[in-house]
CSV table of C-alpha atoms in Angstrom, one decimal:
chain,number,residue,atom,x,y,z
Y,183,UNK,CA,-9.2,6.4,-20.6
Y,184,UNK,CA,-6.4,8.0,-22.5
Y,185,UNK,CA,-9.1,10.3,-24.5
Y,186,UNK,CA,-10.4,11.1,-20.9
Y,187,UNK,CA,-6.9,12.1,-19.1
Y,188,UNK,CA,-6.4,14.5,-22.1
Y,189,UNK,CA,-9.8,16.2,-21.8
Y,190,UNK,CA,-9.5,16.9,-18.3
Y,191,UNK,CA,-5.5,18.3,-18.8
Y,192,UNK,CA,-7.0,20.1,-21.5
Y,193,UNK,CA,-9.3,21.5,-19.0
Y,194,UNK,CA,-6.9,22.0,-16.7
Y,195,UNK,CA,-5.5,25.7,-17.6
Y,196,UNK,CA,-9.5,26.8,-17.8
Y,197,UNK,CA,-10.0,25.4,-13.9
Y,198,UNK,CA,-7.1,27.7,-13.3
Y,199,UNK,CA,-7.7,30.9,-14.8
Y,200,UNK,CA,-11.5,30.6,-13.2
Y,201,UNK,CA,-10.2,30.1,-9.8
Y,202,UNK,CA,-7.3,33.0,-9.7
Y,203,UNK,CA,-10.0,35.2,-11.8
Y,204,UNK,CA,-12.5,34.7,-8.1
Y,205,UNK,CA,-9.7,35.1,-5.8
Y,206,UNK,CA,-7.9,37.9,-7.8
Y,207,UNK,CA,-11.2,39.7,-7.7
Y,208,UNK,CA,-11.2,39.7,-4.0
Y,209,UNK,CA,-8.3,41.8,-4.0
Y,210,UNK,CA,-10.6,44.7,-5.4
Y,211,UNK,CA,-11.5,45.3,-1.6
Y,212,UNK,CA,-7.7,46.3,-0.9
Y,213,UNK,CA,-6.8,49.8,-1.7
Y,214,UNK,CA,-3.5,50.7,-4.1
Y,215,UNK,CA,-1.8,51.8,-0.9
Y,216,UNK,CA,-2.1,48.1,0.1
Y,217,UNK,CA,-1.2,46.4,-3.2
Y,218,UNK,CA,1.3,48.5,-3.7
Y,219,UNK,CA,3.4,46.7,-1.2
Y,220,UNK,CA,3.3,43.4,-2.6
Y,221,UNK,CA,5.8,44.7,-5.4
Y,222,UNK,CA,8.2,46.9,-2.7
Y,223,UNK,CA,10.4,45.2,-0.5
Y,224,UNK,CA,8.9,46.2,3.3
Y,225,UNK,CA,12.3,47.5,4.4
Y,226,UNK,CA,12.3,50.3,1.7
Y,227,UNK,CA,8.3,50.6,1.7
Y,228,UNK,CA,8.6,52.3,5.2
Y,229,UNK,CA,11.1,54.5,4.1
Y,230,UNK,CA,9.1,55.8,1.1
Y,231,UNK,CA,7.2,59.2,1.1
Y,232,UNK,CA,3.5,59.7,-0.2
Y,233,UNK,CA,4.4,61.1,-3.5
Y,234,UNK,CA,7.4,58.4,-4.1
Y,235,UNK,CA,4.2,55.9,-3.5
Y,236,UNK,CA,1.7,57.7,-5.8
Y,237,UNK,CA,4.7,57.1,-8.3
Y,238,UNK,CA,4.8,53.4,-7.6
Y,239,UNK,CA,1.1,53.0,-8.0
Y,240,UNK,CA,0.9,54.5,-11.3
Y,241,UNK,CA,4.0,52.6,-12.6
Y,242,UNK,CA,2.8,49.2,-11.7
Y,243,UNK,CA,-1.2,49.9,-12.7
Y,244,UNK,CA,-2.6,49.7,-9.5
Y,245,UNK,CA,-5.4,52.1,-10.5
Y,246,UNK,CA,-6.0,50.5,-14.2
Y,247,UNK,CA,-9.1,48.1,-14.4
Y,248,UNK,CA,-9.1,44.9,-12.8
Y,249,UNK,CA,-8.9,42.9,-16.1
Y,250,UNK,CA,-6.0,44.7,-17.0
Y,251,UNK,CA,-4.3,43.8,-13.7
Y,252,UNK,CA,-5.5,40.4,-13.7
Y,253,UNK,CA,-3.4,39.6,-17.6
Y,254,UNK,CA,-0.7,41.8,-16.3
Y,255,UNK,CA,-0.2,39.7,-12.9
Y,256,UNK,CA,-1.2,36.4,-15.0
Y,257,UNK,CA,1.6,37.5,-17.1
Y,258,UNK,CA,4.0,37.4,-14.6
Y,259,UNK,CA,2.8,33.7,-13.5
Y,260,UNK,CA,3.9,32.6,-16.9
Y,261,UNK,CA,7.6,34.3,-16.1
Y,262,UNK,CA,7.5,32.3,-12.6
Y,263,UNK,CA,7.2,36.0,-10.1
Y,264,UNK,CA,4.3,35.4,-8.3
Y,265,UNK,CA,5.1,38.9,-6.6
Y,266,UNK,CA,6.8,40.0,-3.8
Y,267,UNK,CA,5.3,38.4,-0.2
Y,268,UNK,CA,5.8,41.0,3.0
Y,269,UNK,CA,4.7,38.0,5.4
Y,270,UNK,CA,8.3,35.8,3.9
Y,271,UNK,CA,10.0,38.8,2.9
Y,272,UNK,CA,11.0,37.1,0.0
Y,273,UNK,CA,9.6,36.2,-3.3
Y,274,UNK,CA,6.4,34.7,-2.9
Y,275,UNK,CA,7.5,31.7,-5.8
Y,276,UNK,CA,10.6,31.5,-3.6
Y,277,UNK,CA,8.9,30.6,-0.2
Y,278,UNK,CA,6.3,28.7,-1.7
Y,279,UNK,CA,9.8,26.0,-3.0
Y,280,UNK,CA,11.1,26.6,0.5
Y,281,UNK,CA,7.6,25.6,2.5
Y,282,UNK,CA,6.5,23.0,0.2
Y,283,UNK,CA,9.3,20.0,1.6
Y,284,UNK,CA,8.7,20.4,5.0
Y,285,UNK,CA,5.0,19.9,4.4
Y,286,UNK,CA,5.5,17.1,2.2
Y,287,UNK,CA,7.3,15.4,4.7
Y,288,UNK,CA,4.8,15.5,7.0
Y,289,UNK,CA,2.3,14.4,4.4
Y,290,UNK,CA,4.5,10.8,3.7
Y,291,UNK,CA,5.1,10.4,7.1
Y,292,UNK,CA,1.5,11.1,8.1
Y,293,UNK,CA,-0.2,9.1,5.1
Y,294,UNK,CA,1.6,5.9,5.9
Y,295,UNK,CA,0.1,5.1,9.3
Y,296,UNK,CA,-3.5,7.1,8.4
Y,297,UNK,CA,-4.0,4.3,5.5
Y,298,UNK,CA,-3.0,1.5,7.0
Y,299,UNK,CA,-3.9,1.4,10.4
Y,300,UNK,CA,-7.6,3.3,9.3
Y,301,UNK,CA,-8.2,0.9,6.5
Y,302,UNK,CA,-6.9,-2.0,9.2
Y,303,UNK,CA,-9.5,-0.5,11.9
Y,304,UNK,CA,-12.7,-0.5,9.2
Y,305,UNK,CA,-12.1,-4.1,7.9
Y,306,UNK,CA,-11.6,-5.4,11.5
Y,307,UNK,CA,-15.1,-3.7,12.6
Y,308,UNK,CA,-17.0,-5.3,9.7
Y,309,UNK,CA,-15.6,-9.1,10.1
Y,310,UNK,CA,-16.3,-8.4,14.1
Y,311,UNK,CA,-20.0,-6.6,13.5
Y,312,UNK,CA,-21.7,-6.3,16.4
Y,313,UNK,CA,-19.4,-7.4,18.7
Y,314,UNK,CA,-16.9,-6.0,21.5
Y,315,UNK,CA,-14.1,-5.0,19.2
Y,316,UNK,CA,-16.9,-3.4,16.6
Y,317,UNK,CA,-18.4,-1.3,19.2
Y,318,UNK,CA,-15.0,0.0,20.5
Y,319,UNK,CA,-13.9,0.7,16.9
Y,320,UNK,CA,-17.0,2.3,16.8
Y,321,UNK,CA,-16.5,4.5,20.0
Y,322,UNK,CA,-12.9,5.0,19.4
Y,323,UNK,CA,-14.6,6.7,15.8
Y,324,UNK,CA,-17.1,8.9,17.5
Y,325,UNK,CA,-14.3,10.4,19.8
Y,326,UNK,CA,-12.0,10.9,17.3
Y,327,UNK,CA,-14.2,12.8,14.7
Y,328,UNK,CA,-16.0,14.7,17.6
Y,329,UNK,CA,-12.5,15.9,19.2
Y,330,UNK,CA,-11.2,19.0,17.3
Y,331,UNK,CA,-7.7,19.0,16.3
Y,332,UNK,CA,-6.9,21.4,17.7
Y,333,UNK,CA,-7.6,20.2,21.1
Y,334,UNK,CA,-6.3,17.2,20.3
Y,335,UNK,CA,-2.8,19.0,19.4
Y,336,UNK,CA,-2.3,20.7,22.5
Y,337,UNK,CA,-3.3,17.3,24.4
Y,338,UNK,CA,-0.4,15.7,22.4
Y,339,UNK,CA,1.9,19.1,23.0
Y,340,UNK,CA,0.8,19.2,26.8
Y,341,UNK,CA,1.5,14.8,27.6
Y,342,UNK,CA,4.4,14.2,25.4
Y,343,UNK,CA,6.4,17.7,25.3
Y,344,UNK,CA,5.5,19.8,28.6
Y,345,UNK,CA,5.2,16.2,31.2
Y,346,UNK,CA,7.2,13.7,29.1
Y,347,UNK,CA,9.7,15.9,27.4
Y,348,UNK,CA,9.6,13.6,24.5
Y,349,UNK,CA,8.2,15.0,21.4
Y,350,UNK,CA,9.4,18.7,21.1
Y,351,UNK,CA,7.4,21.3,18.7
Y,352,UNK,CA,9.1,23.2,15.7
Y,353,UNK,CA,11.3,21.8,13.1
Y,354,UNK,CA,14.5,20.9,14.5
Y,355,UNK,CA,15.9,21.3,17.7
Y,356,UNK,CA,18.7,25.0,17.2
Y,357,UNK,CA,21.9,22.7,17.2
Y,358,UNK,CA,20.2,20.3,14.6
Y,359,UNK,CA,19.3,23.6,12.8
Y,360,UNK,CA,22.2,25.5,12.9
Y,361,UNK,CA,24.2,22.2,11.3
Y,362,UNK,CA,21.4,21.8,8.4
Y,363,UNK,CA,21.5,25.6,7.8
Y,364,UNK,CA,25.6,25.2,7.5
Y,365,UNK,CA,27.8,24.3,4.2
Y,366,UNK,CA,29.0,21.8,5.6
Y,367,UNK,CA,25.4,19.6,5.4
Y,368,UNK,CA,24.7,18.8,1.8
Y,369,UNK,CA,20.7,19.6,0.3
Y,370,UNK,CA,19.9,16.8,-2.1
Y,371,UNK,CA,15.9,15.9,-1.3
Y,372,UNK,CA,15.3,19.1,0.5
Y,373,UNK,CA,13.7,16.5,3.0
Y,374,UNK,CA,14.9,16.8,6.6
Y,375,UNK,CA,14.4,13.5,7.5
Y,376,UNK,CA,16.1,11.6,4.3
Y,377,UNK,CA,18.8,14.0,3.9
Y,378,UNK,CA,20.4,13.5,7.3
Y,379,UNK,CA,20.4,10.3,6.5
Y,380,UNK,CA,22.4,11.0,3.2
Y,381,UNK,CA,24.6,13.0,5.2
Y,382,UNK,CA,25.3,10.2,7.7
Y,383,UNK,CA,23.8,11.9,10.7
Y,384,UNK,CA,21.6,9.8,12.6
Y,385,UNK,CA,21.6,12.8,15.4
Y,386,UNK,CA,20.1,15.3,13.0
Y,387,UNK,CA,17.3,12.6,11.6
Y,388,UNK,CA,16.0,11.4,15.0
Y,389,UNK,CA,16.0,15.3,16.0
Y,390,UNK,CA,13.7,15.7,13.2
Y,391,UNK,CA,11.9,12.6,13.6
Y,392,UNK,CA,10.8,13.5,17.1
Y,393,UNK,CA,9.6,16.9,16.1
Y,394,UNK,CA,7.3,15.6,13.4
Y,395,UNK,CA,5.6,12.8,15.8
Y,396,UNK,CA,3.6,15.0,17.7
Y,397,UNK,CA,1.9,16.4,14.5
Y,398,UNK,CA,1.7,12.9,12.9
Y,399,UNK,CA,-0.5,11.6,16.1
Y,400,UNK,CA,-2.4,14.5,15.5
Y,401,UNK,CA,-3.4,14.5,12.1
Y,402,UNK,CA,-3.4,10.9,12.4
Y,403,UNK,CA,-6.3,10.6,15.1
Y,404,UNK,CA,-8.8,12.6,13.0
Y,405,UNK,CA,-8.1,10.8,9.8
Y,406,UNK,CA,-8.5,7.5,11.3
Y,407,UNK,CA,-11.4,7.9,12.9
Y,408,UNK,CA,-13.1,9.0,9.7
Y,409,UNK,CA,-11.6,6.6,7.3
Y,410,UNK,CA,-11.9,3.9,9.5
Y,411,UNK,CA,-16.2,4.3,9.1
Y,412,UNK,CA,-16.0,5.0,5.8
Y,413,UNK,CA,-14.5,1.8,5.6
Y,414,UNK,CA,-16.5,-0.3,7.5
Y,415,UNK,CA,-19.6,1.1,5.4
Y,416,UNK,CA,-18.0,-0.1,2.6
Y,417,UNK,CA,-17.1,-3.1,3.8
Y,418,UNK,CA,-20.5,-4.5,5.3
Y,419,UNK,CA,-22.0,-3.1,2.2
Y,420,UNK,CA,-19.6,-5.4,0.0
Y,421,UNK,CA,-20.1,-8.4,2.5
Y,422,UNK,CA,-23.2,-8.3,2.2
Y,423,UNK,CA,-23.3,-9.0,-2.2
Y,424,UNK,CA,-24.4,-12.1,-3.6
Y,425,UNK,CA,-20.7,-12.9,-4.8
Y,426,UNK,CA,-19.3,-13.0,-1.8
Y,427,UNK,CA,-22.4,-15.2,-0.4
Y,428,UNK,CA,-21.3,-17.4,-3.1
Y,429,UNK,CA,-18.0,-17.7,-2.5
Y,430,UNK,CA,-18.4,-18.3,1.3
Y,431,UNK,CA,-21.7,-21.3,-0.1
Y,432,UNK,CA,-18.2,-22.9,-2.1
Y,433,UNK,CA,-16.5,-23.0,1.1
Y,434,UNK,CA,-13.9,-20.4,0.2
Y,435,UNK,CA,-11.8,-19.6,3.4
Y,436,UNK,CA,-13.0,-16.2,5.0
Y,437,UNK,CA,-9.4,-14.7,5.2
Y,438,UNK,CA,-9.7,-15.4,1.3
Y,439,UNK,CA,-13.3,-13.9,0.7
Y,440,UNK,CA,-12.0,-11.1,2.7
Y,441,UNK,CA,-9.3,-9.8,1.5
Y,442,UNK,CA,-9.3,-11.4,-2.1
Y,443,UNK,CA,-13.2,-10.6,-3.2
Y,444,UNK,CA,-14.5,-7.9,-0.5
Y,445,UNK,CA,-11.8,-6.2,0.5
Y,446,UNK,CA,-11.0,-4.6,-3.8
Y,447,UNK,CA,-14.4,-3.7,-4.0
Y,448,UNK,CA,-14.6,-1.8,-1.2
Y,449,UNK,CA,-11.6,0.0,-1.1
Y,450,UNK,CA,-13.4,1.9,-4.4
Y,451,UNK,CA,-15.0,4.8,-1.6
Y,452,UNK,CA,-11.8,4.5,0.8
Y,453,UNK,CA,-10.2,6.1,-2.8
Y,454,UNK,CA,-11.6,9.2,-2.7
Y,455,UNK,CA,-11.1,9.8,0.9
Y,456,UNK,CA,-7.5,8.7,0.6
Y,457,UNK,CA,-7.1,10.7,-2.2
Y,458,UNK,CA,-8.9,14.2,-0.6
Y,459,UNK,CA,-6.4,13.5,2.4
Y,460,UNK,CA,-3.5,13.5,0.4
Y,461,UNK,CA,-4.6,16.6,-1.3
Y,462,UNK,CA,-5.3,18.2,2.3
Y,463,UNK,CA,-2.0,17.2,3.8
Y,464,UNK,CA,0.2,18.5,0.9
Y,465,UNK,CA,-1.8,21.5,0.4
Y,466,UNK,CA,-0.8,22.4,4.4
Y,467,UNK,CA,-2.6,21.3,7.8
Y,468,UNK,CA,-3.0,24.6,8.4
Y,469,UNK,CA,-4.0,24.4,12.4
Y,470,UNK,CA,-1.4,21.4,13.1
Y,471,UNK,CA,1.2,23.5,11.6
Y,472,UNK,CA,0.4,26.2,14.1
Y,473,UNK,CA,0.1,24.8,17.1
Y,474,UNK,CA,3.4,22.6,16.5
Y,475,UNK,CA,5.0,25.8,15.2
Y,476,UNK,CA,6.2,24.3,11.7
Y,477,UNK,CA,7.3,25.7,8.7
Y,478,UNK,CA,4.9,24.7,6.2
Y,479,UNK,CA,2.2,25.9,3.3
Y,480,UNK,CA,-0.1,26.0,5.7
Y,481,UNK,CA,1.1,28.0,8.1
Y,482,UNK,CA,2.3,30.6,5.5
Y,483,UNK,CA,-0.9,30.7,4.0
Y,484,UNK,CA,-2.8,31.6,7.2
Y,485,UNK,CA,0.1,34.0,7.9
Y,486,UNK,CA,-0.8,35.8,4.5
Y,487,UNK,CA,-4.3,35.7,4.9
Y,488,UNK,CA,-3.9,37.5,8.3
Y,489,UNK,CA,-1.3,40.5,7.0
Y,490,UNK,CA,-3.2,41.0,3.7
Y,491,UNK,CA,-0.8,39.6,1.8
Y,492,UNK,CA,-2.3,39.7,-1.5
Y,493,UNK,CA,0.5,38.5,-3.3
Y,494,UNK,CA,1.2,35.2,-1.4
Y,495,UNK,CA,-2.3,34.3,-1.2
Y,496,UNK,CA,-2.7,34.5,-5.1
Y,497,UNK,CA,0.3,32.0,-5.0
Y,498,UNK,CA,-0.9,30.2,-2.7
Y,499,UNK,CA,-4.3,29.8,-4.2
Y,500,UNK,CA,-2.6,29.1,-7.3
Y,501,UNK,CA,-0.5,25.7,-5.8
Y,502,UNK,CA,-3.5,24.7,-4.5
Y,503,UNK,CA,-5.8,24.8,-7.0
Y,504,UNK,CA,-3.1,22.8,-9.1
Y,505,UNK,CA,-2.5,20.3,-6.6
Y,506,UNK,CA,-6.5,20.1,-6.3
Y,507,UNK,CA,-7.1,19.6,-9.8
Y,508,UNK,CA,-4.3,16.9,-10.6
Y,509,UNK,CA,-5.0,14.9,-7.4
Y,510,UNK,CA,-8.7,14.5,-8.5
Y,511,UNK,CA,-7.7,13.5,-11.9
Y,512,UNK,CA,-5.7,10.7,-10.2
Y,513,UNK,CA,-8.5,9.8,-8.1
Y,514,UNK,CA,-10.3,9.1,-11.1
Y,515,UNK,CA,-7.6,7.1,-12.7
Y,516,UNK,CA,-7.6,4.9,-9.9
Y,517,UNK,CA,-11.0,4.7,-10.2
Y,518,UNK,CA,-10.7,2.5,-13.4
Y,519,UNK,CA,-7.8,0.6,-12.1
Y,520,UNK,CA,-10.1,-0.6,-9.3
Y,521,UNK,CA,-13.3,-1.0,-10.4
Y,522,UNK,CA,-12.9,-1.8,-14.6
Y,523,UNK,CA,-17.1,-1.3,-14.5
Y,524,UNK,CA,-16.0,2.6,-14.4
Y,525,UNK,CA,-15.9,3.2,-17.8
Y,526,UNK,CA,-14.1,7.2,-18.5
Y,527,UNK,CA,-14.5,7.4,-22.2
């Protein structure tokens, strides 16, 4: 396995440069006029005249070849300046750090109840097949992956913020924010949530708690209902091997032949869904984030995409692609862990 994890870190560098190559040869639709202002901050851009542009285009290269802008840019990747990003007006590297703990946030508190109550929902409708609670399981499944989230989002926003008053969208309420944005509250995790907490201010962390519950049910309702089938598959699959006929002809109790012998094995499938969720949730929930009106990856990446935002879209592309890369590689790992038939050598 060792000789395996190498290869594919080995590999990893290659993925990369293939993946920025594609996405920084889209950028060959964009005139220099456009590119150009992913190096000049927007407040002096408008201030500049035609010729003071022609200068800037020529000094940064915008006309060279595309190879030649590619190493130049890919050069600057190595030096951590991703560019300048007109949709943050800021560094792109810097508002890619800034983004990246508010959507990990929601990612932990959103993977947490997707895993277990989804995995819960899938073993409960394979013991029960074919009865009531199967076929609501079922039902509650085919709702769930049929209902966009979208809709489901401004369900959630309409209920529980416009009729109940409960669960408010954004970040944090402007009193909570104006306090985590002072000196006087201390940054350790760059989490909202835990570092109120650290700061002793149980106001501040159930102000952000309520703002992140609205996306969490929403995130949480599509995920379930796919990971919940996926789970039953593999269950009544597994339940239906000659082992655990065996161990049910020894008298074996079922809670044991459940959850000891089937419930490993087919938890192997659930591992890959898991893992592309994770994936998905830290690389930004794009439409959640929107509707909810959070600060996240997402959010700014769809904001970039929108403005032409060259710049931030190659650093987006480039987190992504990373995150996509090493989470697979742990997928696989696990892979082994749970099933020692896989052999990765």
């Amino acid at each position: 396995m060792t000789a395996y994890i190498i290869r594919r870190l080995l590999l990893l560098p290659l993925i990369l440069f293939g993946v920025t190559l594609i996405i920084f040869s889209f950028t060959e639709i964009l005139g220099p006029e456009k590119m150009i202002s992913a190096y000049v901050n927007p407040n002096l851009f408008d201030k500049l005249s035609n010729e003071e542009i022609d200068k800037l285009i020529e000094k940064y290269g915008l006309k060279d070849p595309m190879w030649t802008r590619y190493f130049k840019w890919l050069g600057g990747v190595l030096k951590g300046d991703l560019g300048w990003s007109v949709t943050a007006k800021q560094p792109v590297a810097d508002a890619i750090k800034e983004r990246i703990p508010y959507t990990i946030e929601l990612a932990l508190y959103a993977f947490i109840p997707v895993i277990a109550v989804g995995i819960w929902l899938g073993v409960t409708a394979a013991v029960n097949r074919d009865k009531f609670i199967d076929h609501f399981i079922r039902i509650f499944a085919i709702v769930g992956w049929s209902l966009p989230d979208f809709v489901f989002g401004l369900i959630i926003l309409m209920i529980f913020y416009s009729v109940l008053g409960w669960f408010p969208p954004g970040t944090l309420s402007d009193w909570a924010d104006s306090i985590v944005k002072s000196d006087s509250f201390h940054k350790i995790t760059h989490l909202l949530t835990i570092d109120s907490l650290l700061n002793g201010r149980l106001d501040i962390f159930w102000d952000a708690l309520r703002h992140l519950i609205g996306p969490i049910l929403t995130i949480s309702w599509l995920w379930w209902a796919y990971l919940l089938r996926i789970t039953r598959s593999s269950m009544l699959e597994v339940l239906g091997k000659e082992y655990v006929r065996t161990a049910r002809a020894k008298g074996v109790p079922e809670k044991e032949v459940i959850h000891k012998h089937a419930k490993k094995n087919a938890m192997i499938p659930v591992v890959t869904v898991a893992g592309a969720m994770v994936i998905g949730l830290l690389a930004g929930t794009v439409i959640v984030e929107v509707i909810f009106n959070r600060i996240g990856m997402g959010r700014f990446t769809a904001q970039a995409a929108t403005q032409l935002d060259y710049a931030a879209i190659l650093g987006s592309t480039l987190f992504y692609s990373t995150l996509l890369v090493v989470g697979n590689l742990i997928i696989d790992i696990l892979y082994a862990i749970l099933d020692p038939r896989i052999r990765l050598g």
